[in-house]
JSON list of C-alpha atoms in Angstrom, two decimals:
[
{"chain": "A", "resi": 126, "resn": "UNK", "atom": "CA", "xyz": [-112.97, 69.95, -133.31]},
{"chain": "A", "resi": 127, "resn": "UNK", "atom": "CA", "xyz": [-110.29, 72.44, -134.21]},
{"chain": "A", "resi": 128, "resn": "UNK", "atom": "CA", "xyz": [-108.26, 74.46, -131.67]},
{"chain": "A", "resi": 129, "resn": "UNK", "atom": "CA", "xyz": [-106.52, 77.87, -131.64]},
{"chain": "A", "resi": 130, "resn": "UNK", "atom": "CA", "xyz": [-103.23, 75.96, -131.90]},
{"chain": "A", "resi": 131, "resn": "UNK", "atom": "CA", "xyz": [-103.26, 74.91, -135.55]},
{"chain": "A", "resi": 132, "resn": "UNK", "atom": "CA", "xyz": [-101.13, 71.81, -134.93]},
{"chain": "A", "resi": 133, "resn": "UNK", "atom": "CA", "xyz": [-104.02, 70.15, -133.17]},
{"chain": "A", "resi": 134, "resn": "UNK", "atom": "CA", "xyz": [-107.60, 68.95, -133.86]},
{"chain": "A", "resi": 135, "resn": "UNK", "atom": "CA", "xyz": [-109.78, 66.23, -132.39]},
{"chain": "A", "resi": 136, "resn": "UNK", "atom": "CA", "xyz": [-112.17, 63.84, -133.95]},
{"chain": "A", "resi": 137, "resn": "UNK", "atom": "CA", "xyz": [-113.97, 61.28, -131.83]},
{"chain": "A", "resi": 138, "resn": "UNK", "atom": "CA", "xyz": [-111.54, 59.53, -129.58]},
{"chain": "A", "resi": 139, "resn": "UNK", "atom": "CA", "xyz": [-108.51, 60.75, -131.44]},
{"chain": "A", "resi": 140, "resn": "UNK", "atom": "CA", "xyz": [-106.27, 63.78, -130.85]},
{"chain": "A", "resi": 141, "resn": "UNK", "atom": "CA", "xyz": [-104.35, 64.70, -133.97]},
{"chain": "A", "resi": 142, "resn": "UNK", "atom": "CA", "xyz": [-100.83, 66.36, -133.46]},
{"chain": "A", "resi": 143, "resn": "UNK", "atom": "CA", "xyz": [-99.19, 67.47, -136.67]},
{"chain": "A", "resi": 144, "resn": "UNK", "atom": "CA", "xyz": [-96.27, 69.90, -136.11]},
{"chain": "A", "resi": 145, "resn": "UNK", "atom": "CA", "xyz": [-96.07, 70.42, -139.94]},
{"chain": "A", "resi": 146, "resn": "UNK", "atom": "CA", "xyz": [-99.30, 72.40, -139.75]},
{"chain": "A", "resi": 147, "resn": "UNK", "atom": "CA", "xyz": [-97.65, 75.27, -137.84]},
{"chain": "A", "resi": 148, "resn": "UNK", "atom": "CA", "xyz": [-98.21, 78.60, -139.55]},
{"chain": "A", "resi": 149, "resn": "UNK", "atom": "CA", "xyz": [-94.81, 79.81, -138.50]},
{"chain": "A", "resi": 150, "resn": "UNK", "atom": "CA", "xyz": [-91.73, 77.73, -139.29]},
{"chain": "A", "resi": 151, "resn": "UNK", "atom": "CA", "xyz": [-90.17, 78.47, -135.93]},
{"chain": "A", "resi": 152, "resn": "UNK", "atom": "CA", "xyz": [-93.16, 76.61, -134.36]},
{"chain": "A", "resi": 153, "resn": "UNK", "atom": "CA", "xyz": [-93.04, 73.65, -136.68]},
{"chain": "A", "resi": 154, "resn": "UNK", "atom": "CA", "xyz": [-91.57, 71.43, -133.97]},
{"chain": "A", "resi": 155, "resn": "UNK", "atom": "CA", "xyz": [-92.52, 69.74, -130.67]},
{"chain": "A", "resi": 156, "resn": "UNK", "atom": "CA", "xyz": [-92.22, 72.39, -128.05]},
{"chain": "A", "resi": 157, "resn": "UNK", "atom": "CA", "xyz": [-93.30, 73.26, -124.47]},
{"chain": "A", "resi": 158, "resn": "UNK", "atom": "CA", "xyz": [-96.38, 75.18, -125.52]},
{"chain": "A", "resi": 159, "resn": "UNK", "atom": "CA", "xyz": [-97.66, 72.02, -127.24]},
{"chain": "A", "resi": 160, "resn": "UNK", "atom": "CA", "xyz": [-96.87, 69.94, -124.27]},
{"chain": "A", "resi": 161, "resn": "UNK", "atom": "CA", "xyz": [-98.97, 72.22, -122.01]},
{"chain": "A", "resi": 162, "resn": "UNK", "atom": "CA", "xyz": [-101.77, 72.32, -124.57]},
{"chain": "A", "resi": 163, "resn": "UNK", "atom": "CA", "xyz": [-101.83, 68.52, -124.74]},
{"chain": "A", "resi": 164, "resn": "UNK", "atom": "CA", "xyz": [-102.11, 68.23, -121.00]},
{"chain": "A", "resi": 165, "resn": "UNK", "atom": "CA", "xyz": [-105.06, 70.67, -121.04]},
{"chain": "A", "resi": 166, "resn": "UNK", "atom": "CA", "xyz": [-106.82, 68.75, -123.86]},
{"chain": "A", "resi": 167, "resn": "UNK", "atom": "CA", "xyz": [-106.39, 65.42, -122.12]},
{"chain": "A", "resi": 168, "resn": "UNK", "atom": "CA", "xyz": [-107.76, 66.73, -118.85]},
{"chain": "A", "resi": 169, "resn": "UNK", "atom": "CA", "xyz": [-110.80, 68.22, -120.58]},
{"chain": "A", "resi": 170, "resn": "UNK", "atom": "CA", "xyz": [-111.52, 65.24, -122.84]},
{"chain": "A", "resi": 171, "resn": "UNK", "atom": "CA", "xyz": [-111.45, 61.93, -120.99]},
{"chain": "A", "resi": 172, "resn": "UNK", "atom": "CA", "xyz": [-112.91, 60.22, -124.07]},
{"chain": "A", "resi": 173, "resn": "UNK", "atom": "CA", "xyz": [-109.59, 60.47, -125.92]},
{"chain": "A", "resi": 174, "resn": "UNK", "atom": "CA", "xyz": [-107.91, 57.11, -126.33]},
{"chain": "A", "resi": 175, "resn": "UNK", "atom": "CA", "xyz": [-105.57, 57.74, -129.25]},
{"chain": "A", "resi": 176, "resn": "UNK", "atom": "CA", "xyz": [-103.00, 60.29, -130.46]},
{"chain": "A", "resi": 177, "resn": "UNK", "atom": "CA", "xyz": [-102.19, 60.47, -134.14]},
{"chain": "A", "resi": 178, "resn": "UNK", "atom": "CA", "xyz": [-98.78, 61.85, -134.83]},
{"chain": "A", "resi": 179, "resn": "UNK", "atom": "CA", "xyz": [-96.95, 63.52, -137.79]},
{"chain": "A", "resi": 180, "resn": "UNK", "atom": "CA", "xyz": [-93.79, 65.38, -136.81]},
{"chain": "A", "resi": 181, "resn": "UNK", "atom": "CA", "xyz": [-90.10, 65.63, -137.66]},
{"chain": "A", "resi": 182, "resn": "UNK", "atom": "CA", "xyz": [-89.32, 66.15, -133.96]},
{"chain": "A", "resi": 183, "resn": "UNK", "atom": "CA", "xyz": [-88.42, 69.08, -131.76]},
{"chain": "A", "resi": 184, "resn": "UNK", "atom": "CA", "xyz": [-87.40, 69.69, -128.12]},
{"chain": "A", "resi": 185, "resn": "UNK", "atom": "CA", "xyz": [-86.43, 66.40, -126.51]},
{"chain": "A", "resi": 186, "resn": "UNK", "atom": "CA", "xyz": [-87.55, 67.38, -123.05]},
{"chain": "A", "resi": 187, "resn": "UNK", "atom": "CA", "xyz": [-90.90, 68.57, -124.20]},
{"chain": "A", "resi": 188, "resn": "UNK", "atom": "CA", "xyz": [-91.35, 65.33, -126.00]},
{"chain": "A", "resi": 189, "resn": "UNK", "atom": "CA", "xyz": [-90.43, 63.33, -122.89]},
{"chain": "A", "resi": 190, "resn": "UNK", "atom": "CA", "xyz": [-93.10, 65.18, -121.03]},
{"chain": "A", "resi": 191, "resn": "UNK", "atom": "CA", "xyz": [-95.69, 64.56, -123.68]},
{"chain": "A", "resi": 192, "resn": "UNK", "atom": "CA", "xyz": [-94.59, 60.85, -123.62]},
{"chain": "A", "resi": 193, "resn": "UNK", "atom": "CA", "xyz": [-95.33, 60.73, -119.83]},
{"chain": "A", "resi": 194, "resn": "UNK", "atom": "CA", "xyz": [-98.73, 62.19, -120.54]},
{"chain": "A", "resi": 195, "resn": "UNK", "atom": "CA", "xyz": [-99.54, 59.50, -123.23]},
{"chain": "A", "resi": 196, "resn": "UNK", "atom": "CA", "xyz": [-98.46, 56.81, -120.81]},
{"chain": "A", "resi": 197, "resn": "UNK", "atom": "CA", "xyz": [-100.39, 58.27, -117.86]},
{"chain": "A", "resi": 198, "resn": "UNK", "atom": "CA", "xyz": [-103.55, 58.81, -119.90]},
{"chain": "A", "resi": 199, "resn": "UNK", "atom": "CA", "xyz": [-103.04, 55.27, -121.37]},
{"chain": "A", "resi": 200, "resn": "UNK", "atom": "CA", "xyz": [-103.34, 56.44, -124.99]},
{"chain": "A", "resi": 201, "resn": "UNK", "atom": "CA", "xyz": [-102.59, 54.41, -128.18]},
{"chain": "A", "resi": 202, "resn": "UNK", "atom": "CA", "xyz": [-100.42, 56.11, -130.77]},
{"chain": "A", "resi": 203, "resn": "UNK", "atom": "CA", "xyz": [-100.77, 56.09, -134.53]},
{"chain": "A", "resi": 204, "resn": "UNK", "atom": "CA", "xyz": [-98.60, 57.59, -137.22]},
{"chain": "A", "resi": 205, "resn": "UNK", "atom": "CA", "xyz": [-99.69, 58.71, -140.64]},
{"chain": "A", "resi": 206, "resn": "UNK", "atom": "CA", "xyz": [-96.74, 60.45, -142.45]},
{"chain": "A", "resi": 207, "resn": "UNK", "atom": "CA", "xyz": [-93.53, 60.73, -140.53]},
{"chain": "A", "resi": 208, "resn": "UNK", "atom": "CA", "xyz": [-92.60, 60.58, -136.84]},
{"chain": "A", "resi": 209, "resn": "UNK", "atom": "CA", "xyz": [-88.86, 61.21, -136.47]},
{"chain": "A", "resi": 210, "resn": "UNK", "atom": "CA", "xyz": [-86.35, 62.20, -133.74]},
{"chain": "A", "resi": 211, "resn": "UNK", "atom": "CA", "xyz": [-88.10, 63.34, -130.54]},
{"chain": "A", "resi": 212, "resn": "UNK", "atom": "CA", "xyz": [-91.55, 62.35, -132.06]},
{"chain": "A", "resi": 213, "resn": "UNK", "atom": "CA", "xyz": [-90.50, 58.70, -131.69]},
{"chain": "A", "resi": 214, "resn": "UNK", "atom": "CA", "xyz": [-90.43, 59.01, -127.84]},
{"chain": "A", "resi": 215, "resn": "UNK", "atom": "CA", "xyz": [-94.12, 60.11, -127.98]},
{"chain": "A", "resi": 216, "resn": "UNK", "atom": "CA", "xyz": [-94.96, 57.21, -130.33]},
{"chain": "A", "resi": 217, "resn": "UNK", "atom": "CA", "xyz": [-93.26, 54.70, -128.07]},
{"chain": "A", "resi": 218, "resn": "UNK", "atom": "CA", "xyz": [-95.38, 55.92, -125.16]},
{"chain": "A", "resi": 219, "resn": "UNK", "atom": "CA", "xyz": [-98.53, 54.40, -126.73]},
{"chain": "A", "resi": 220, "resn": "UNK", "atom": "CA", "xyz": [-100.13, 51.24, -125.47]},
{"chain": "A", "resi": 221, "resn": "UNK", "atom": "CA", "xyz": [-100.79, 50.10, -128.94]},
{"chain": "A", "resi": 222, "resn": "UNK", "atom": "CA", "xyz": [-98.49, 51.60, -131.52]},
{"chain": "A", "resi": 223, "resn": "UNK", "atom": "CA", "xyz": [-99.56, 51.59, -135.17]},
{"chain": "A", "resi": 224, "resn": "UNK", "atom": "CA", "xyz": [-97.63, 52.89, -138.16]},
{"chain": "A", "resi": 225, "resn": "UNK", "atom": "CA", "xyz": [-99.86, 53.29, -141.16]},
{"chain": "A", "resi": 226, "resn": "UNK", "atom": "CA", "xyz": [-98.45, 51.62, -144.39]},
{"chain": "A", "resi": 227, "resn": "UNK", "atom": "CA", "xyz": [-96.38, 54.14, -146.32]},
{"chain": "A", "resi": 228, "resn": "UNK", "atom": "CA", "xyz": [-95.45, 56.02, -143.17]},
{"chain": "A", "resi": 229, "resn": "UNK", "atom": "CA", "xyz": [-92.06, 56.30, -141.50]},
{"chain": "A", "resi": 230, "resn": "UNK", "atom": "CA", "xyz": [-90.35, 56.33, -138.17]},
{"chain": "A", "resi": 231, "resn": "UNK", "atom": "CA", "xyz": [-86.97, 58.16, -138.17]},
{"chain": "A", "resi": 232, "resn": "UNK", "atom": "CA", "xyz": [-84.15, 57.59, -135.72]},
{"chain": "A", "resi": 233, "resn": "UNK", "atom": "CA", "xyz": [-80.79, 59.37, -135.12]},
{"chain": "A", "resi": 234, "resn": "UNK", "atom": "CA", "xyz": [-78.34, 59.70, -132.34]},
{"chain": "A", "resi": 235, "resn": "UNK", "atom": "CA", "xyz": [-78.16, 63.03, -130.51]},
{"chain": "A", "resi": 236, "resn": "UNK", "atom": "CA", "xyz": [-75.83, 65.89, -131.25]},
{"chain": "A", "resi": 237, "resn": "UNK", "atom": "CA", "xyz": [-74.90, 69.24, -129.81]},
{"chain": "A", "resi": 238, "resn": "UNK", "atom": "CA", "xyz": [-73.35, 71.90, -132.09]},
{"chain": "A", "resi": 239, "resn": "UNK", "atom": "CA", "xyz": [-70.18, 73.49, -130.80]},
{"chain": "A", "resi": 240, "resn": "UNK", "atom": "CA", "xyz": [-71.63, 76.98, -130.85]},
{"chain": "A", "resi": 241, "resn": "UNK", "atom": "CA", "xyz": [-74.64, 75.91, -128.84]},
{"chain": "A", "resi": 242, "resn": "UNK", "atom": "CA", "xyz": [-72.30, 74.15, -126.40]},
{"chain": "A", "resi": 243, "resn": "UNK", "atom": "CA", "xyz": [-70.20, 77.27, -125.94]},
{"chain": "A", "resi": 244, "resn": "UNK", "atom": "CA", "xyz": [-73.37, 79.38, -125.38]},
{"chain": "A", "resi": 245, "resn": "UNK", "atom": "CA", "xyz": [-74.54, 76.93, -122.79]},
{"chain": "A", "resi": 246, "resn": "UNK", "atom": "CA", "xyz": [-71.23, 76.99, -121.07]},
{"chain": "A", "resi": 247, "resn": "UNK", "atom": "CA", "xyz": [-71.15, 80.72, -121.02]},
{"chain": "A", "resi": 248, "resn": "UNK", "atom": "CA", "xyz": [-74.72, 80.98, -119.68]},
{"chain": "A", "resi": 249, "resn": "UNK", "atom": "CA", "xyz": [-74.40, 78.20, -117.02]},
{"chain": "A", "resi": 250, "resn": "UNK", "atom": "CA", "xyz": [-70.73, 78.68, -116.01]},
{"chain": "A", "resi": 251, "resn": "UNK", "atom": "CA", "xyz": [-71.27, 80.64, -112.85]},
{"chain": "A", "resi": 252, "resn": "UNK", "atom": "CA", "xyz": [-74.43, 78.72, -111.79]},
{"chain": "A", "resi": 253, "resn": "UNK", "atom": "CA", "xyz": [-72.73, 75.30, -112.17]},
{"chain": "A", "resi": 254, "resn": "UNK", "atom": "CA", "xyz": [-69.37, 76.54, -110.69]},
{"chain": "A", "resi": 255, "resn": "UNK", "atom": "CA", "xyz": [-67.31, 75.58, -113.85]},
{"chain": "A", "resi": 256, "resn": "UNK", "atom": "CA", "xyz": [-63.93, 77.39, -113.58]},
{"chain": "A", "resi": 257, "resn": "UNK", "atom": "CA", "xyz": [-62.91, 76.33, -117.09]},
{"chain": "A", "resi": 258, "resn": "UNK", "atom": "CA", "xyz": [-64.04, 74.38, -120.21]},
{"chain": "A", "resi": 259, "resn": "UNK", "atom": "CA", "xyz": [-62.39, 71.22, -118.80]},
{"chain": "A", "resi": 260, "resn": "UNK", "atom": "CA", "xyz": [-64.72, 71.20, -115.85]},
{"chain": "A", "resi": 261, "resn": "UNK", "atom": "CA", "xyz": [-67.57, 71.71, -118.20]},
{"chain": "A", "resi": 262, "resn": "UNK", "atom": "CA", "xyz": [-66.23, 68.81, -120.29]},
{"chain": "A", "resi": 263, "resn": "UNK", "atom": "CA", "xyz": [-66.17, 66.61, -117.29]},
{"chain": "A", "resi": 264, "resn": "UNK", "atom": "CA", "xyz": [-69.82, 67.51, -116.43]},
{"chain": "A", "resi": 265, "resn": "UNK", "atom": "CA", "xyz": [-70.80, 67.01, -120.13]},
{"chain": "A", "resi": 266, "resn": "UNK", "atom": "CA", "xyz": [-69.17, 63.52, -120.24]},
{"chain": "A", "resi": 267, "resn": "UNK", "atom": "CA", "xyz": [-71.25, 62.42, -117.25]},
{"chain": "A", "resi": 268, "resn": "UNK", "atom": "CA", "xyz": [-74.41, 64.07, -118.49]},
{"chain": "A", "resi": 269, "resn": "UNK", "atom": "CA", "xyz": [-74.16, 62.38, -121.88]},
{"chain": "A", "resi": 270, "resn": "UNK", "atom": "CA", "xyz": [-73.78, 58.98, -120.33]},
{"chain": "A", "resi": 271, "resn": "UNK", "atom": "CA", "xyz": [-76.82, 59.63, -118.11]},
{"chain": "A", "resi": 272, "resn": "UNK", "atom": "CA", "xyz": [-78.87, 60.84, -121.09]},
{"chain": "A", "resi": 273, "resn": "UNK", "atom": "CA", "xyz": [-78.04, 57.76, -123.17]},
{"chain": "A", "resi": 274, "resn": "UNK", "atom": "CA", "xyz": [-78.78, 55.43, -120.27]},
{"chain": "A", "resi": 275, "resn": "UNK", "atom": "CA", "xyz": [-82.09, 57.17, -119.58]},
{"chain": "A", "resi": 276, "resn": "UNK", "atom": "CA", "xyz": [-83.13, 56.83, -123.23]},
{"chain": "A", "resi": 277, "resn": "UNK", "atom": "CA", "xyz": [-82.07, 53.08, -123.30]},
{"chain": "A", "resi": 278, "resn": "UNK", "atom": "CA", "xyz": [-84.12, 52.53, -120.12]},
{"chain": "A", "resi": 279, "resn": "UNK", "atom": "CA", "xyz": [-87.15, 54.23, -121.52]},
{"chain": "A", "resi": 280, "resn": "UNK", "atom": "CA", "xyz": [-87.03, 52.22, -124.75]},
{"chain": "A", "resi": 281, "resn": "UNK", "atom": "CA", "xyz": [-86.57, 48.96, -122.83]},
{"chain": "A", "resi": 282, "resn": "UNK", "atom": "CA", "xyz": [-89.56, 49.90, -120.60]},
{"chain": "A", "resi": 283, "resn": "UNK", "atom": "CA", "xyz": [-91.72, 50.36, -123.73]},
{"chain": "A", "resi": 284, "resn": "UNK", "atom": "CA", "xyz": [-90.76, 46.88, -124.96]},
{"chain": "A", "resi": 285, "resn": "UNK", "atom": "CA", "xyz": [-88.14, 47.72, -127.55]},
{"chain": "A", "resi": 286, "resn": "UNK", "atom": "CA", "xyz": [-85.42, 45.04, -127.94]},
{"chain": "A", "resi": 287, "resn": "UNK", "atom": "CA", "xyz": [-81.92, 45.86, -126.78]},
{"chain": "A", "resi": 288, "resn": "UNK", "atom": "CA", "xyz": [-80.20, 45.19, -130.22]},
{"chain": "A", "resi": 289, "resn": "UNK", "atom": "CA", "xyz": [-82.46, 47.69, -131.90]},
{"chain": "A", "resi": 290, "resn": "UNK", "atom": "CA", "xyz": [-81.85, 50.30, -129.22]},
{"chain": "A", "resi": 291, "resn": "UNK", "atom": "CA", "xyz": [-78.07, 49.87, -129.93]},
{"chain": "A", "resi": 292, "resn": "UNK", "atom": "CA", "xyz": [-78.74, 50.42, -133.63]},
{"chain": "A", "resi": 293, "resn": "UNK", "atom": "CA", "xyz": [-80.54, 53.73, -132.91]},
{"chain": "A", "resi": 294, "resn": "UNK", "atom": "CA", "xyz": [-77.48, 54.94, -130.99]},
{"chain": "A", "resi": 295, "resn": "UNK", "atom": "CA", "xyz": [-75.32, 54.17, -134.07]},
{"chain": "A", "resi": 296, "resn": "UNK", "atom": "CA", "xyz": [-77.61, 56.02, -136.49]},
{"chain": "A", "resi": 297, "resn": "UNK", "atom": "CA", "xyz": [-76.08, 59.08, -138.17]},
{"chain": "A", "resi": 298, "resn": "UNK", "atom": "CA", "xyz": [-76.86, 62.36, -136.31]},
{"chain": "A", "resi": 299, "resn": "UNK", "atom": "CA", "xyz": [-76.66, 64.34, -139.62]},
{"chain": "A", "resi": 300, "resn": "UNK", "atom": "CA", "xyz": [-79.28, 62.22, -141.34]},
{"chain": "A", "resi": 301, "resn": "UNK", "atom": "CA", "xyz": [-82.08, 59.96, -140.30]},
{"chain": "A", "resi": 302, "resn": "UNK", "atom": "CA", "xyz": [-82.42, 56.17, -140.14]},
{"chain": "A", "resi": 303, "resn": "UNK", "atom": "CA", "xyz": [-85.86, 54.85, -141.29]},
{"chain": "A", "resi": 304, "resn": "UNK", "atom": "CA", "xyz": [-86.01, 51.17, -140.58]},
{"chain": "A", "resi": 305, "resn": "UNK", "atom": "CA", "xyz": [-88.43, 49.02, -142.60]},
{"chain": "A", "resi": 306, "resn": "UNK", "atom": "CA", "xyz": [-91.74, 47.86, -141.06]},
{"chain": "A", "resi": 307, "resn": "UNK", "atom": "CA", "xyz": [-90.53, 44.26, -140.55]},
{"chain": "A", "resi": 308, "resn": "UNK", "atom": "CA", "xyz": [-87.51, 45.41, -138.44]},
{"chain": "A", "resi": 309, "resn": "UNK", "atom": "CA", "xyz": [-89.79, 47.79, -136.42]},
{"chain": "A", "resi": 310, "resn": "UNK", "atom": "CA", "xyz": [-92.23, 44.92, -135.69]},
{"chain": "A", "resi": 311, "resn": "UNK", "atom": "CA", "xyz": [-89.40, 42.50, -134.78]},
{"chain": "A", "resi": 312, "resn": "UNK", "atom": "CA", "xyz": [-87.88, 45.07, -132.48]},
{"chain": "A", "resi": 313, "resn": "UNK", "atom": "CA", "xyz": [-91.18, 45.75, -130.59]},
{"chain": "A", "resi": 314, "resn": "UNK", "atom": "CA", "xyz": [-91.41, 49.33, -131.80]},
{"chain": "A", "resi": 315, "resn": "UNK", "atom": "CA", "xyz": [-94.72, 48.91, -133.58]},
{"chain": "A", "resi": 316, "resn": "UNK", "atom": "CA", "xyz": [-97.25, 46.60, -131.96]},
{"chain": "A", "resi": 317, "resn": "UNK", "atom": "CA", "xyz": [-99.83, 46.18, -134.73]}
]
C-alpha cells in the first residue's frame, strides 16, 4: 500500500520508511511530519510488526519520538541500504534489529554550527533570561552534558555495550563512522 507521503509504503506486516524517496530535497530527512504520520499508520494498522529503514538521518528530536513509537508498538527494525545519524536511534528501538548484508549503520557525534547557535541565542535570549553569551554558554554546557547522558542511557537501555557507546561519541562529526557487521553484533547493536 502506498501513501500520500512518498517516503512510506506498507507491505504485509512491514512499514517501509525511506527518506531518500522524498520528492523535495528539503524533505529528504527524518522530520516531525514523518513522526506524526508514523503514529497514525501504527494506530490504524495493528498488524504491523516491522519497520524497514533507509535514511541518512534528520531531526534528532523527531527520531527520538519515532523511536518511542517503535518501542511502544513493539516493532522489529530492518535496514536495507543505509541508516545513519538520527536514523540509528530508530533502528535501536527495534526488538529484533537486522542489518541486511551490504547495508550500513553510520554514527557520528553531534555538532552545532556557530551561526545556528547564534540564531538560537538571539531567538531564545529573552525567554531563557540570558543577559549575555556567557550565561548562554553556561546553559549550553549543562544541556550538552544532559544530551550526551540521555543518549548513553538510551543506548544502554537498548542493549548496546558501553565501550561501543564511547566509540560513537568519539566518531567525527564532519564524517560518518560505519562499523563492520562483526563489531555491530559484538556491541549488541544488531541482534540477528
